[in-house]
Amino acid sequence: MISNRIYLSAPHMSGQELAFVQQAFATNWIAPLGPNVDAFEQEFAEAVGTTYATALSSGTAALHLALILAGVDVGDEVIVSTLTFSASVNPIVYQRACPVFIDSERVSWNMDPALLAETLERKARARRLPTAVILVHLYGQSADITPILEVCNRYEIPLIEDAAEALGATYYGRAPGTFGKAGIFSFNGNKIITTSGGGMLVSNDADLITHARKLATQARDPAPHYQHSEIGYNYRMSNVLAGIGRGQLQVLEDRVQARRRHFDAYVAALSDLPGIDFMPEAAWGRHTRWLTVIIINPERFGVDREQVRLILEAENIESRPVWKPMHLQPIFASAESVGGNVAESFFKDGLCLPSGSNMEISERQRVIEVIRSLANN
Ligand SMILES: *Cc1c(COP(=O)(O)O)cnc(C)c1O
């Protein structure tokens, strides 16, 4: 008999979402605006500690608008972490700008502040400073924001935070995503809370958010006759989906706790094995453990990451290699890249384990038993 499939990170509804969705139906607000959208934006802004938030159709759309509003244009350079999902980079190319990739540090696996500082210094000397820096907070953990923000401020380059994977994390008590000029979050189906698909753009800059809302609704000028003086997009979130988001936001803290419990259980059950290490939690804040990530040393463990993944798959268990760094992607092969060995090593040996907040303890136990059975004695 084939056991039920165990997913990496499945959607997890609380039931409270339905009341907000029903409200949308009852009042016929089936549109990319409405009371759930307004309330979700306010509740989200409060939850992460920012002044303004605007709900959008995806995290990618949010990042695209953030880049437009940072003035990113044809031929500009934009610095971004190399260890990330392609959605962190694609909007740079939508603007016909050029990504410049920066390697990770080993404390949080996020952008190395020293490498960023060196790169900006070098580019300042060459009089070719980037138009923006995109800082990614990976797998539920904040990057080391302070030194990165400092060096961006020194050169007057706007910092945009990609916190798509880091809702619920902290950096010295505050939410990553709220430090820069703008921050983005995602509610895709695999994220820590979901609206099936959706995103949020946050900022403390009222003008930026007003302009983002305009661009997201086809850039209509304030006139009754549909007048346009810039190019717009159709990027707003549906009022139905915002209802799901309101219900999900109420259980965010439970979701973080559930994922952290999975991590603790994996550590307790696997850390004695030779050649197994875990993604670290930096001293500056709380890692949500959106995904539990292990590093498998193939010599010491006896089996490499890809073999472990395939054996888990044969047991109907979904796991996934750490993001393939952007500087190794065929589509970005000609882009400039600073360093890359650290991110490459995480990709080579890193594996994301099932971490969903609705994964059963018995399912987690199945994952643990498969991995333990493969270890060198
Ligand atoms: C999911 C994700 C995005 C994109 O969010 P969507 O809502 O799926 O468009 C961007 N960056 C990172 C790091 C992500 O994990």
Coordinates of C-alpha atoms and ligand atoms in Angstrom, one line a residue:
M1 CA 0.0 0.0 0.0
I2 CA 1.2 3.5 -0.9
S3 CA 1.2 5.9 2.0
N4 CA -0.4 9.3 1.8
R5 CA 1.8 11.9 0.1
I6 CA 3.7 14.2 2.5
Y7 CA 4.1 17.6 1.1
L8 CA 6.9 20.1 1.6
S9 CA 4.5 22.9 2.7
A10 CA 0.8 22.5 2.1
P11 CA -1.9 25.2 2.6
H12 CA -3.4 25.1 6.1
M13 CA -6.8 26.8 6.6
S14 CA -8.1 27.5 10.0
G15 CA -11.8 27.7 9.1
Q16 CA -12.0 31.4 10.2
E17 CA -11.3 32.4 6.6
L18 CA -14.8 31.3 5.5
A19 CA -16.7 33.9 7.4
F20 CA -14.8 36.7 5.6
V21 CA -15.3 35.0 2.2
Q22 CA -19.0 34.6 2.9
Q23 CA -19.1 38.3 3.8
A24 CA -17.7 39.1 0.4
F25 CA -20.4 36.9 -1.3
A26 CA -23.2 38.3 0.9
T27 CA -22.3 41.9 0.0
N28 CA -21.4 41.1 -3.6
W29 CA -17.9 42.5 -3.3
I30 CA -16.4 40.0 -5.9
A31 CA -13.9 42.5 -7.2
P32 CA -10.2 43.5 -6.9
L33 CA -11.2 45.9 -4.2
G34 CA -13.6 46.0 -1.3
P35 CA -13.9 45.9 2.5
N36 CA -11.8 42.7 2.9
V37 CA -8.9 44.3 0.9
D38 CA -9.0 47.4 3.0
A39 CA -9.2 45.5 6.3
F40 CA -6.5 43.0 5.3
E41 CA -4.1 45.8 4.4
Q42 CA -4.7 47.5 7.8
E43 CA -4.5 44.3 9.8
F44 CA -1.3 43.3 7.9
A45 CA 0.4 46.6 8.4
E46 CA -0.4 46.4 12.1
A47 CA 0.9 42.8 12.3
V48 CA 4.3 43.6 10.8
G49 CA 4.6 47.1 12.2
T50 CA 4.6 49.2 9.1
T51 CA 2.5 52.3 8.3
Y52 CA 1.1 51.3 4.9
A53 CA 0.4 48.1 3.1
T54 CA -1.2 47.4 -0.3
A55 CA -2.6 44.0 -1.2
L56 CA -1.6 42.7 -4.7
S57 CA -2.1 39.6 -6.9
S58 CA 1.3 38.2 -6.0
G59 CA 4.6 38.8 -4.3
T60 CA 6.2 39.1 -7.7
A61 CA 3.8 41.9 -8.6
A62 CA 4.7 43.6 -5.4
L63 CA 8.4 43.4 -6.1
H64 CA 7.8 44.7 -9.7
L65 CA 6.0 47.8 -8.4
A66 CA 8.7 48.3 -5.7
L67 CA 11.3 48.4 -8.5
I68 CA 9.3 50.8 -10.7
L69 CA 8.9 53.1 -7.7
A70 CA 12.6 52.9 -6.9
G71 CA 13.1 54.3 -10.4
V72 CA 14.7 51.1 -11.9
D73 CA 14.8 51.6 -15.6
V74 CA 16.4 50.2 -18.8
G75 CA 20.1 49.3 -18.4
D76 CA 20.2 50.1 -14.7
E77 CA 21.9 47.6 -12.3
V78 CA 20.1 46.1 -9.4
I79 CA 21.9 44.1 -6.7
V80 CA 20.2 41.0 -5.4
S81 CA 21.0 37.9 -3.3
T82 CA 22.1 35.0 -5.5
L83 CA 20.6 32.3 -3.2
T84 CA 16.9 32.8 -3.8
F85 CA 13.9 31.9 -6.0
S86 CA 13.8 33.4 -9.5
A87 CA 10.8 35.6 -8.5
S88 CA 13.3 37.8 -6.6
V89 CA 15.1 38.5 -9.9
N90 CA 12.6 38.3 -12.7
P91 CA 11.0 41.8 -12.0
I92 CA 14.5 43.3 -12.5
V93 CA 14.4 42.0 -16.0
Y94 CA 10.8 43.1 -16.5
Q95 CA 12.3 46.6 -16.2
R96 CA 15.0 45.7 -18.7
A97 CA 17.6 46.3 -15.9
C98 CA 20.6 44.0 -15.1
P99 CA 20.8 41.9 -11.9
V100 CA 24.1 41.8 -10.0
F101 CA 24.3 38.7 -7.7
I102 CA 25.9 38.7 -4.3
D103 CA 26.8 35.6 -2.3
S104 CA 25.5 34.4 1.1
E105 CA 27.1 34.5 4.5
R106 CA 27.1 31.4 6.6
V107 CA 25.3 32.8 9.7
S108 CA 21.8 33.2 8.1
W109 CA 22.5 32.1 4.5
N110 CA 21.4 35.5 3.3
M111 CA 23.3 38.3 1.5
D112 CA 26.8 38.9 2.8
P113 CA 27.0 42.5 4.1
A114 CA 30.8 42.7 3.6
L115 CA 30.5 41.6 0.0
L116 CA 27.8 44.1 -0.6
A117 CA 29.9 46.9 0.9
E118 CA 32.9 46.0 -1.2
T119 CA 30.8 45.8 -4.4
L120 CA 29.2 49.2 -3.8
E121 CA 32.6 50.8 -3.0
R122 CA 34.0 49.4 -6.3
K123 CA 30.9 50.5 -8.3
A124 CA 31.0 54.0 -6.7
R125 CA 34.7 54.3 -7.8
A126 CA 33.6 53.3 -11.3
R127 CA 30.7 55.8 -11.1
R128 CA 28.2 53.0 -11.9
L129 CA 26.1 52.6 -8.7
P130 CA 23.1 50.3 -8.8
T131 CA 19.6 51.8 -8.7
A132 CA 18.4 49.5 -6.0
V133 CA 19.4 46.6 -3.7
I134 CA 17.0 43.7 -3.2
L135 CA 17.6 41.9 0.1
V136 CA 16.0 38.4 0.4
H137 CA 15.1 36.9 3.8
L138 CA 15.3 33.2 3.0
Y139 CA 13.4 30.2 4.4
G140 CA 11.9 32.1 7.3
Q141 CA 15.0 33.9 8.5
S142 CA 16.0 37.6 8.4
A143 CA 19.2 38.7 6.8
D144 CA 21.6 40.9 8.8
I145 CA 19.7 44.1 7.9
T146 CA 21.6 46.8 9.9
P147 CA 24.9 46.7 8.0
I148 CA 23.2 46.3 4.7
L149 CA 20.9 49.3 5.3
E150 CA 23.9 51.3 6.5
V151 CA 25.9 50.8 3.3
C152 CA 22.8 51.4 1.2
N153 CA 22.2 54.7 3.0
R154 CA 25.8 55.7 2.6
Y155 CA 25.4 55.5 -1.2
E156 CA 21.8 56.7 -1.2
I157 CA 20.5 53.5 -2.8
P158 CA 17.0 52.3 -1.9
L159 CA 16.8 49.0 -0.1
I160 CA 13.9 46.7 -1.1
E161 CA 13.3 43.7 1.1
D162 CA 12.0 40.4 -0.3
A163 CA 10.3 39.0 2.8
A164 CA 8.1 36.5 0.8
E165 CA 9.4 33.6 2.9
A166 CA 9.9 35.5 6.2
L167 CA 6.5 36.6 7.5
G168 CA 6.6 36.0 11.2
A169 CA 10.4 36.3 11.5
T170 CA 12.1 39.0 13.6
Y171 CA 15.3 41.0 13.4
Y172 CA 16.0 42.5 16.9
G173 CA 12.3 42.3 17.6
R174 CA 11.1 43.9 14.4
A175 CA 9.7 42.3 11.2
P176 CA 12.1 41.9 8.3
G177 CA 10.4 43.6 5.3
T178 CA 9.8 46.8 7.2
F179 CA 13.3 48.3 7.3
G180 CA 13.9 49.4 3.7
K181 CA 12.2 51.8 1.4
A182 CA 9.7 49.0 0.6
G183 CA 9.1 45.4 1.5
I184 CA 7.2 42.6 -0.1
F185 CA 5.4 39.5 1.2
S186 CA 3.8 36.5 -0.6
F187 CA 0.7 34.5 0.1
N188 CA 1.3 31.8 -2.5
G189 CA -0.1 28.4 -1.6
N190 CA 3.2 27.1 -0.1
K191 CA 4.0 30.1 2.1
I192 CA 3.5 30.3 5.9
I193 CA 0.0 31.8 5.4
T194 CA -1.8 31.8 2.0
T195 CA -4.6 33.4 0.0
S196 CA -4.0 30.7 -2.7
G197 CA -2.1 33.4 -4.5
G198 CA -1.4 37.0 -3.5
G199 CA 1.2 39.4 -2.2
M200 CA 1.6 42.6 -0.1
L201 CA 3.7 45.7 -0.6
V202 CA 4.6 47.6 2.6
S203 CA 6.3 50.9 3.2
N204 CA 6.3 53.8 5.6
D205 CA 6.2 56.2 2.6
A206 CA 2.6 57.3 1.9
D207 CA 3.4 58.6 -1.6
L208 CA 5.0 55.3 -2.6
I209 CA 2.0 53.3 -1.5
T210 CA -0.5 55.8 -3.2
H211 CA 1.5 55.5 -6.4
A212 CA 1.7 51.7 -6.1
R213 CA -2.1 51.5 -5.8
K214 CA -2.5 53.6 -8.9
L215 CA 0.0 51.5 -10.9
A216 CA -1.7 48.3 -9.7
T217 CA -5.1 49.5 -11.0
Q218 CA -4.1 50.4 -14.6
A219 CA -2.7 53.8 -13.7
R220 CA -5.9 55.8 -14.0
D221 CA -5.5 59.5 -13.5
P222 CA -8.1 61.1 -11.3
A223 CA -10.6 61.8 -14.1
P224 CA -14.0 60.2 -15.0
H225 CA -13.0 59.5 -18.5
Y226 CA -10.2 56.9 -18.1
Q227 CA -7.2 59.1 -18.6
H228 CA -3.6 57.7 -18.4
S229 CA -0.3 59.5 -18.2
E230 CA 1.8 56.4 -17.3
I231 CA 1.7 52.6 -18.0
G232 CA -0.3 50.6 -15.5
Y233 CA -0.8 47.0 -14.4
N234 CA -3.6 44.9 -13.2
Y235 CA -2.1 43.8 -10.0
R236 CA -4.7 44.2 -7.2
M237 CA -5.8 41.4 -4.9
S238 CA -9.4 40.1 -5.1
N239 CA -11.7 40.9 -2.2
V240 CA -12.6 37.2 -2.0
L241 CA -8.9 36.2 -1.5
A242 CA -8.3 39.1 0.9
G243 CA -11.0 37.4 3.0
I244 CA -8.9 34.3 3.1
G245 CA -5.9 36.4 4.1
R246 CA -7.7 38.0 7.0
G247 CA -8.6 34.6 8.4
Q248 CA -5.0 33.3 7.9
L249 CA -3.4 36.4 9.5
Q250 CA -5.3 35.6 12.8
V251 CA -3.4 32.2 13.0
L252 CA 0.0 33.4 11.9
E253 CA 1.6 32.9 15.3
D254 CA 0.2 29.4 15.6
R255 CA 1.6 28.6 12.2
V256 CA 5.1 29.8 13.2
Q257 CA 5.0 27.8 16.4
A258 CA 3.9 24.6 14.5
R259 CA 6.8 25.0 12.0
R260 CA 9.3 25.6 14.8
R261 CA 8.1 22.5 16.6
H262 CA 8.7 20.4 13.4
F263 CA 12.2 21.9 13.3
D264 CA 12.9 21.0 17.0
A265 CA 11.6 17.5 16.4
Y266 CA 13.9 17.0 13.3
V267 CA 16.9 18.3 15.3
A268 CA 16.1 15.9 18.2
A269 CA 15.7 12.9 15.9
L270 CA 18.5 13.5 13.4
S271 CA 21.3 15.7 14.8
D272 CA 23.2 12.6 16.2
L273 CA 23.6 11.3 12.7
P274 CA 27.0 11.7 11.1
G275 CA 27.1 14.4 8.3
I276 CA 23.7 16.0 9.1
D277 CA 23.6 19.7 9.9
F278 CA 20.8 22.2 10.1
M279 CA 20.4 25.7 8.8
P280 CA 21.4 27.9 11.7
E281 CA 19.3 30.5 13.5
A282 CA 21.2 33.8 13.7
A283 CA 21.4 35.5 17.1
W284 CA 19.6 38.6 15.8
G285 CA 16.1 37.2 15.7
R286 CA 13.5 34.5 15.3
H287 CA 13.7 32.0 12.4
T288 CA 10.1 30.9 11.6
R289 CA 11.5 27.6 10.1
W290 CA 9.1 28.1 7.2
L291 CA 11.1 25.2 5.9
T292 CA 13.5 23.0 7.9
V293 CA 16.7 22.8 5.8
I294 CA 19.4 20.2 6.4
I295 CA 22.9 20.0 5.0
I296 CA 24.0 16.5 4.1
N297 CA 27.7 15.8 4.0
P298 CA 27.8 12.9 1.5
E299 CA 31.1 11.5 2.7
R300 CA 30.1 11.4 6.4
F301 CA 26.4 10.6 5.9
G302 CA 27.2 7.9 3.3
V303 CA 24.5 9.1 0.8
D304 CA 24.3 12.4 -1.0
R305 CA 21.5 15.0 -1.0
E306 CA 20.0 13.9 -4.3
Q307 CA 19.9 10.2 -3.3
V308 CA 18.2 11.2 -0.1
R309 CA 15.7 13.2 -2.1
L310 CA 14.9 10.3 -4.5
I311 CA 14.5 7.8 -1.7
L312 CA 12.1 10.1 0.1
E313 CA 10.2 10.6 -3.2
A314 CA 10.0 6.8 -3.6
E315 CA 8.3 6.8 -0.1
N316 CA 5.9 9.5 -1.4
I317 CA 7.6 12.2 0.6
E318 CA 8.2 15.6 -1.1
S319 CA 11.5 17.3 -0.3
R320 CA 13.4 19.8 -2.4
P321 CA 17.0 20.9 -3.0
V322 CA 18.0 24.3 -1.6
W323 CA 17.4 27.0 -4.2
K324 CA 19.8 26.8 -7.2
P325 CA 21.7 30.1 -7.0
M326 CA 20.8 32.6 -9.6
H327 CA 24.3 33.0 -10.9
L328 CA 24.1 29.3 -11.9
Q329 CA 20.8 29.7 -13.8
P330 CA 21.1 29.4 -17.6
I331 CA 19.0 32.5 -18.1
F332 CA 21.3 34.6 -15.9
A333 CA 24.6 33.1 -17.1
S334 CA 25.9 36.5 -18.5
A335 CA 25.0 38.5 -15.4
E336 CA 27.7 39.9 -13.0
S337 CA 28.1 37.8 -9.9
V338 CA 30.2 38.6 -6.7
G339 CA 31.4 35.4 -5.0
G340 CA 29.0 32.4 -5.1
N341 CA 30.9 29.5 -3.4
V342 CA 28.9 29.7 -0.2
A343 CA 25.5 29.7 -2.0
E344 CA 26.8 26.9 -4.2
S345 CA 27.7 24.7 -1.3
F346 CA 24.2 25.2 0.3
F347 CA 22.7 24.2 -3.1
K348 CA 25.0 21.2 -3.5
D349 CA 24.2 19.6 -0.1
G350 CA 21.1 21.3 1.2
L351 CA 17.7 19.7 1.3
C352 CA 14.3 21.2 2.5
L353 CA 12.2 18.8 4.5
P354 CA 8.4 18.6 4.8
S355 CA 7.6 21.5 7.2
G356 CA 3.8 22.3 6.8
S357 CA 2.0 23.5 9.8
N358 CA -0.7 20.8 9.2
M359 CA 1.8 17.9 8.8
E360 CA 0.9 15.2 11.4
I361 CA 3.4 14.0 13.9
S362 CA 3.1 10.5 12.4
E363 CA 4.0 11.9 9.0
R364 CA 7.0 13.7 10.4
Q365 CA 8.0 10.4 12.0
R366 CA 7.9 8.7 8.5
V367 CA 10.3 11.4 7.2
I368 CA 12.6 10.9 10.1
E369 CA 12.6 7.1 9.8
V370 CA 13.5 7.2 6.1
I371 CA 16.4 9.5 6.7
R372 CA 17.7 7.6 9.7
S373 CA 17.6 4.3 7.7
L374 CA 20.0 5.8 5.2
A375 CA 22.7 6.9 7.6
N376 CA 26.2 5.4 7.9
N377 CA 26.4 3.3 11.1
Ligands
LIG1 C1 7.4 33.0 -3.2 C2 8.5 33.9 -3.4 C3 8.4 35.1 -4.2 C4 7.2 35.3 -5.1 O1 6.0 35.4 -4.5 P1 4.7 35.0 -5.4 O2 3.5 35.5 -4.5 O3 4.7 33.6 -5.6 O4 4.7 35.8 -6.6 C5 9.4 36.0 -4.2 N1 10.5 35.8 -3.6 C6 10.7 34.7 -2.8 C7 12.0 34.5 -2.1 C8 9.7 33.7 -2.7 O5 10.0 32.6 -2.0

